Short mmCIF file of C-alpha atoms in Angstrom, two decimals:
data_model
loop_
_atom_site.label_atom_id
_atom_site.label_comp_id
_atom_site.label_asym_id
_atom_site.label_seq_id
_atom_site.Cartn_x
_atom_site.Cartn_y
_atom_site.Cartn_z
CA UNK M 1 0.12 0.21 0.09
CA UNK M 2 2.97 2.15 0.43
CA UNK M 3 4.50 1.77 -2.18
CA UNK M 4 1.48 1.77 -4.24
CA UNK M 5 0.81 6.22 -2.48
CA UNK M 6 4.39 6.51 -3.29
CA UNK M 7 3.97 5.66 -7.18
CA UNK M 8 0.59 8.01 -6.94
CA UNK M 9 2.70 10.40 -5.71
CA UNK M 10 5.10 10.99 -8.00
CA UNK M 11 2.61 9.90 -10.87
CA UNK M 12 0.09 13.03 -8.94
CA UNK M 13 1.47 15.17 -7.09
CA UNK M 14 0.63 16.44 -4.02
CA UNK M 15 1.20 20.68 -2.25
CA UNK M 16 0.83 21.32 1.24
CA UNK M 17 -2.55 23.69 1.45
CA UNK M 18 0.58 26.55 3.83
CA UNK M 19 3.09 25.98 2.27
CA UNK M 20 3.08 25.20 -1.14
CA UNK M 21 6.19 22.01 -0.40
CA UNK M 22 5.33 19.37 -1.96
CA UNK M 23 3.33 16.02 0.66
CA UNK M 24 5.87 13.42 0.80
CA UNK M 25 4.05 9.92 1.51
CA UNK M 26 2.30 9.79 4.97
CA UNK M 27 1.50 13.39 4.52
CA UNK M 28 -1.87 14.57 4.09
CA UNK M 29 -3.29 18.17 2.92
CA UNK M 30 -0.36 20.30 5.01
CA UNK M 31 3.60 19.43 5.41
CA UNK M 32 4.65 18.46 8.91
CA UNK M 33 6.90 20.54 9.59
CA UNK M 34 3.53 23.67 8.77
CA UNK M 35 1.90 21.19 10.78
CA UNK M 36 3.54 20.68 13.97
CA UNK M 37 3.24 24.74 13.68
CA UNK M 38 -0.24 24.80 12.69
CA UNK M 39 -2.01 27.47 15.39
CA UNK M 40 -4.64 25.27 17.80
CA UNK M 41 -7.13 26.52 20.43
CA UNK M 42 -7.01 25.14 23.48
CA UNK M 43 -10.02 24.71 25.39
CA UNK M 44 -10.75 23.88 28.60
CA UNK M 45 -13.36 24.95 30.62
CA UNK M 46 -11.41 24.16 34.00
CA UNK M 47 -9.69 27.19 33.26
CA UNK M 48 -11.83 29.86 31.37
CA UNK M 49 -13.76 30.43 28.32
CA UNK M 50 -12.26 29.86 25.40
CA UNK M 51 -13.02 33.32 22.63
CA UNK M 52 -15.75 30.61 20.90
CA UNK M 53 -16.94 30.63 24.41
CA UNK M 54 -16.83 34.58 25.00
CA UNK M 55 -19.28 35.17 21.76
CA UNK M 56 -21.48 32.76 21.87
CA UNK M 57 -22.59 32.17 25.52
CA UNK M 58 -24.79 34.92 25.89
CA UNK M 59 -26.47 33.47 24.09
CA UNK M 60 -29.78 31.79 24.84
CA UNK M 61 -29.21 27.81 25.05
CA UNK M 62 -26.04 27.09 24.30
CA UNK M 63 -24.12 25.39 26.55
CA UNK M 64 -20.26 25.33 25.53
CA UNK M 65 -18.05 26.02 22.53
CA UNK M 66 -15.08 25.43 20.47
CA UNK M 67 -12.39 26.31 17.53
CA UNK M 68 -10.47 23.83 16.24
CA UNK M 69 -7.98 26.79 15.03
CA UNK M 70 -7.56 30.09 14.74
CA UNK M 71 -7.98 32.61 11.66
CA UNK M 72 -6.13 35.24 11.45
CA UNK M 73 -6.18 37.02 7.95
CA UNK M 74 -2.19 37.58 7.37
CA UNK M 75 -0.64 33.84 8.41
CA UNK M 76 -1.11 31.38 5.43
CA UNK M 77 -2.79 29.22 7.72
CA UNK M 78 -5.41 31.42 5.83
CA UNK M 79 -5.12 29.33 2.61
CA UNK M 80 -6.63 25.38 4.74
CA UNK M 81 -10.02 27.39 4.63
CA UNK M 82 -9.37 28.94 0.73
CA UNK M 83 -8.78 25.64 0.33
CA UNK M 84 -11.61 24.27 1.84
CA UNK M 85 -14.43 26.98 0.30
CA UNK M 86 -13.26 28.16 -3.12
CA UNK M 87 -10.15 25.69 -4.83
CA UNK M 88 -12.77 22.56 -4.31
CA UNK M 89 -11.02 21.41 -1.65
CA UNK M 90 -13.83 19.94 0.88
CA UNK M 91 -11.95 17.29 1.58
CA UNK M 92 -9.65 19.21 4.35
CA UNK M 93 -12.33 20.43 6.15
CA UNK M 94 -13.50 17.13 7.09
CA UNK M 95 -9.58 15.69 7.60
CA UNK M 96 -9.20 19.39 9.94
CA UNK M 97 -12.57 19.03 11.01
CA UNK M 98 -11.42 15.21 12.78
CA UNK M 99 -8.46 16.08 14.32
CA UNK M 100 -10.02 18.81 15.79
CA UNK M 101 -13.03 16.73 17.36
CA UNK M 102 -10.49 13.94 19.04
CA UNK M 103 -8.60 16.76 20.98
CA UNK M 104 -11.73 17.80 22.10
CA UNK M 105 -13.14 14.23 23.24
CA UNK M 106 -10.47 13.74 25.21
CA UNK M 107 -11.45 16.66 27.45
CA UNK M 108 -15.28 15.61 27.33
CA UNK M 109 -16.44 18.40 25.18
CA UNK M 110 -18.84 16.72 23.70
CA UNK M 111 -20.93 14.81 26.18
CA UNK M 112 -24.75 15.30 26.42
CA UNK M 113 -24.35 15.75 23.07
CA UNK M 114 -26.89 14.39 20.47
CA UNK M 115 -26.66 15.60 17.22
CA UNK M 116 -24.84 17.87 14.31
CA UNK M 117 -26.25 20.15 12.55
CA UNK M 118 -24.62 22.03 9.81
CA UNK M 119 -25.13 25.96 9.07
CA UNK M 120 -26.98 25.43 5.37
CA UNK M 121 -25.43 27.49 2.83
CA UNK M 122 -28.46 28.89 0.34
CA UNK M 123 -29.55 27.25 -2.78
CA UNK M 124 -27.82 29.25 -4.74
CA UNK M 125 -24.06 29.19 -2.41
CA UNK M 126 -24.59 25.61 -3.10
CA UNK M 127 -25.13 25.45 -6.55
CA UNK M 128 -21.98 27.44 -7.39
CA UNK M 129 -19.86 25.85 -5.34
CA UNK M 130 -21.54 22.03 -5.52
CA UNK M 131 -21.21 21.39 -1.61
CA UNK M 132 -21.57 22.70 2.00
CA UNK M 133 -18.26 22.92 3.35
CA UNK M 134 -19.86 22.66 7.33
CA UNK M 135 -21.03 19.41 5.98
CA UNK M 136 -17.66 18.14 5.00
CA UNK M 137 -16.47 18.74 8.62
CA UNK M 138 -19.65 17.57 10.33
CA UNK M 139 -18.83 13.92 8.78
CA UNK M 140 -15.16 15.31 10.59
CA UNK M 141 -16.39 15.35 13.86
CA UNK M 142 -18.61 12.49 13.52
CA UNK M 143 -16.09 10.09 11.86
CA UNK M 144 -15.26 10.56 15.73
CA UNK M 145 -17.80 10.92 17.84
CA UNK M 146 -20.43 8.79 16.04
CA UNK M 147 -22.72 11.48 16.45
CA UNK M 148 -25.31 11.44 13.55
CA UNK M 149 -25.25 14.54 11.55
CA UNK M 150 -28.97 16.32 9.86
CA UNK M 151 -28.57 18.37 6.98
CA UNK M 152 -32.86 18.59 7.53
CA UNK M 153 -32.92 20.56 9.93
CA UNK M 154 -32.31 24.34 8.87
CA UNK M 155 -32.72 26.08 5.91
CA UNK M 156 -31.08 29.56 4.44
CA UNK M 157 -33.03 32.56 3.27
CA UNK M 158 -32.72 34.06 0.41
CA UNK M 159 -31.71 37.91 -1.42
CA UNK M 160 -29.05 38.72 1.32
CA UNK M 161 -25.27 39.55 0.42
CA UNK M 162 -22.48 36.93 1.20
CA UNK M 163 -20.56 37.61 4.88
CA UNK M 164 -16.92 37.83 3.25
CA UNK M 165 -16.21 41.53 3.08
CA UNK M 166 -18.48 42.68 4.97
CA UNK M 167 -18.01 44.49 8.90
CA UNK M 168 -19.27 44.01 12.18
CA UNK M 169 -22.83 45.54 11.52
CA UNK M 170 -22.92 44.57 8.51
CA UNK M 171 -22.94 41.14 9.58
CA UNK M 172 -24.94 41.44 12.14
CA UNK M 173 -27.70 42.99 10.28
CA UNK M 174 -27.39 40.76 7.11
CA UNK M 175 -27.90 37.68 9.42
CA UNK M 176 -30.35 38.37 11.21
CA UNK M 177 -33.65 36.22 10.53
CA UNK M 178 -32.05 34.15 8.41
CA UNK M 179 -32.40 31.26 8.84
CA UNK M 180 -35.76 28.59 9.77
CA UNK M 181 -35.83 26.08 11.41
CA UNK M 182 -38.12 23.21 8.87
CA UNK M 183 -38.49 20.77 11.23
CA UNK M 184 -38.00 22.44 15.04
CA UNK M 185 -39.73 19.19 16.49
CA UNK M 186 -37.40 16.98 16.23
CA UNK M 187 -35.30 19.60 18.22
CA UNK M 188 -37.45 18.68 21.24
CA UNK M 189 -34.67 17.72 24.48
CA UNK M 190 -32.08 17.23 22.10
CA UNK M 191 -28.69 18.46 22.47
CA UNK M 192 -27.17 20.18 19.24
CA UNK M 193 -23.80 20.94 18.18
CA UNK M 194 -23.76 23.71 15.93
CA UNK M 195 -21.16 23.88 13.13
CA UNK M 196 -20.10 26.44 11.08
CA UNK M 197 -16.26 27.16 9.53
CA UNK M 198 -15.27 29.95 10.63
CA UNK M 199 -16.30 31.75 13.28
CA UNK M 200 -15.62 36.07 12.92
CA UNK M 201 -17.83 38.35 14.76
CA UNK M 202 -20.70 35.77 16.00
CA UNK M 203 -23.31 37.46 13.56
CA UNK M 204 -24.06 34.08 11.90
CA UNK M 205 -23.60 31.28 14.91
CA UNK M 206 -26.31 34.11 16.66
CA UNK M 207 -28.97 34.07 13.77
CA UNK M 208 -29.32 30.58 13.44
CA UNK M 209 -28.88 29.63 17.15
CA UNK M 210 -31.40 32.19 16.61
CA UNK M 211 -33.45 30.28 14.95
CA UNK M 212 -33.71 26.89 16.89
CA UNK M 213 -34.80 28.03 19.95
CA UNK M 214 -37.29 30.65 18.78
CA UNK M 215 -38.65 27.62 17.22
CA UNK M 216 -38.72 25.07 20.68
CA UNK M 217 -37.76 26.54 24.12
CA UNK M 218 -36.19 23.02 24.83
CA UNK M 219 -33.34 22.81 22.71
CA UNK M 220 -29.39 23.28 24.16
CA UNK M 221 -26.87 24.09 21.09
CA UNK M 222 -23.23 23.63 21.78
CA UNK M 223 -21.25 25.25 19.42
CA UNK M 224 -17.70 23.58 17.26
CA UNK M 225 -15.82 26.40 14.55
CA UNK M 226 -13.24 24.89 11.98
CA UNK M 227 -11.39 28.44 13.04
CA UNK M 228 -11.57 31.94 14.65
CA UNK M 229 -11.31 35.48 14.20
CA UNK M 230 -9.27 36.96 17.04
#
């Protein structure tokens, strides 16, 4: 198998999604050096709130929140998110989400959670991109936790601009009232893990959280994102 992988890598070389260096056999998505320097976030409920928790814990029904890595627009690690969202490499989201889930599972982050729900895309953006990157992240978490993924509980409205490039106030205004719950009765008594790719201001996630709570007050929500802007 290793010989086969080496032959494939020779014919179809793979490159690090951070530095662009050609990957060696056994390396996946990132070279060993870039992986070693990955800006992982730490989640430890015993030593205070994570940046993700500080943004979201004021929302009704939110139990806990965490992000896998730090997002900095001036860092080369931002390229991971570009590959995930714009360069048709959704598998990098599954891979990194799995790594993050293993780290969080060891600290009890998923205790009590019943299901995973990815933040949906609009139909137009889904057609254009061909996939929902948050769904790939959700399935990476499922591989570690075994929790079921439900993609049919939420829907995103249309007619509002994309969040990328907007300021803080514009993001919150743009996200307000944008999401709806399709089957609110399925949330009764459940602890939902809401999953998204990047949290910048928290506007999108708070909009989804508010929609879920208004649809069913008997729901608990935790949040996991692949990255957080700090």
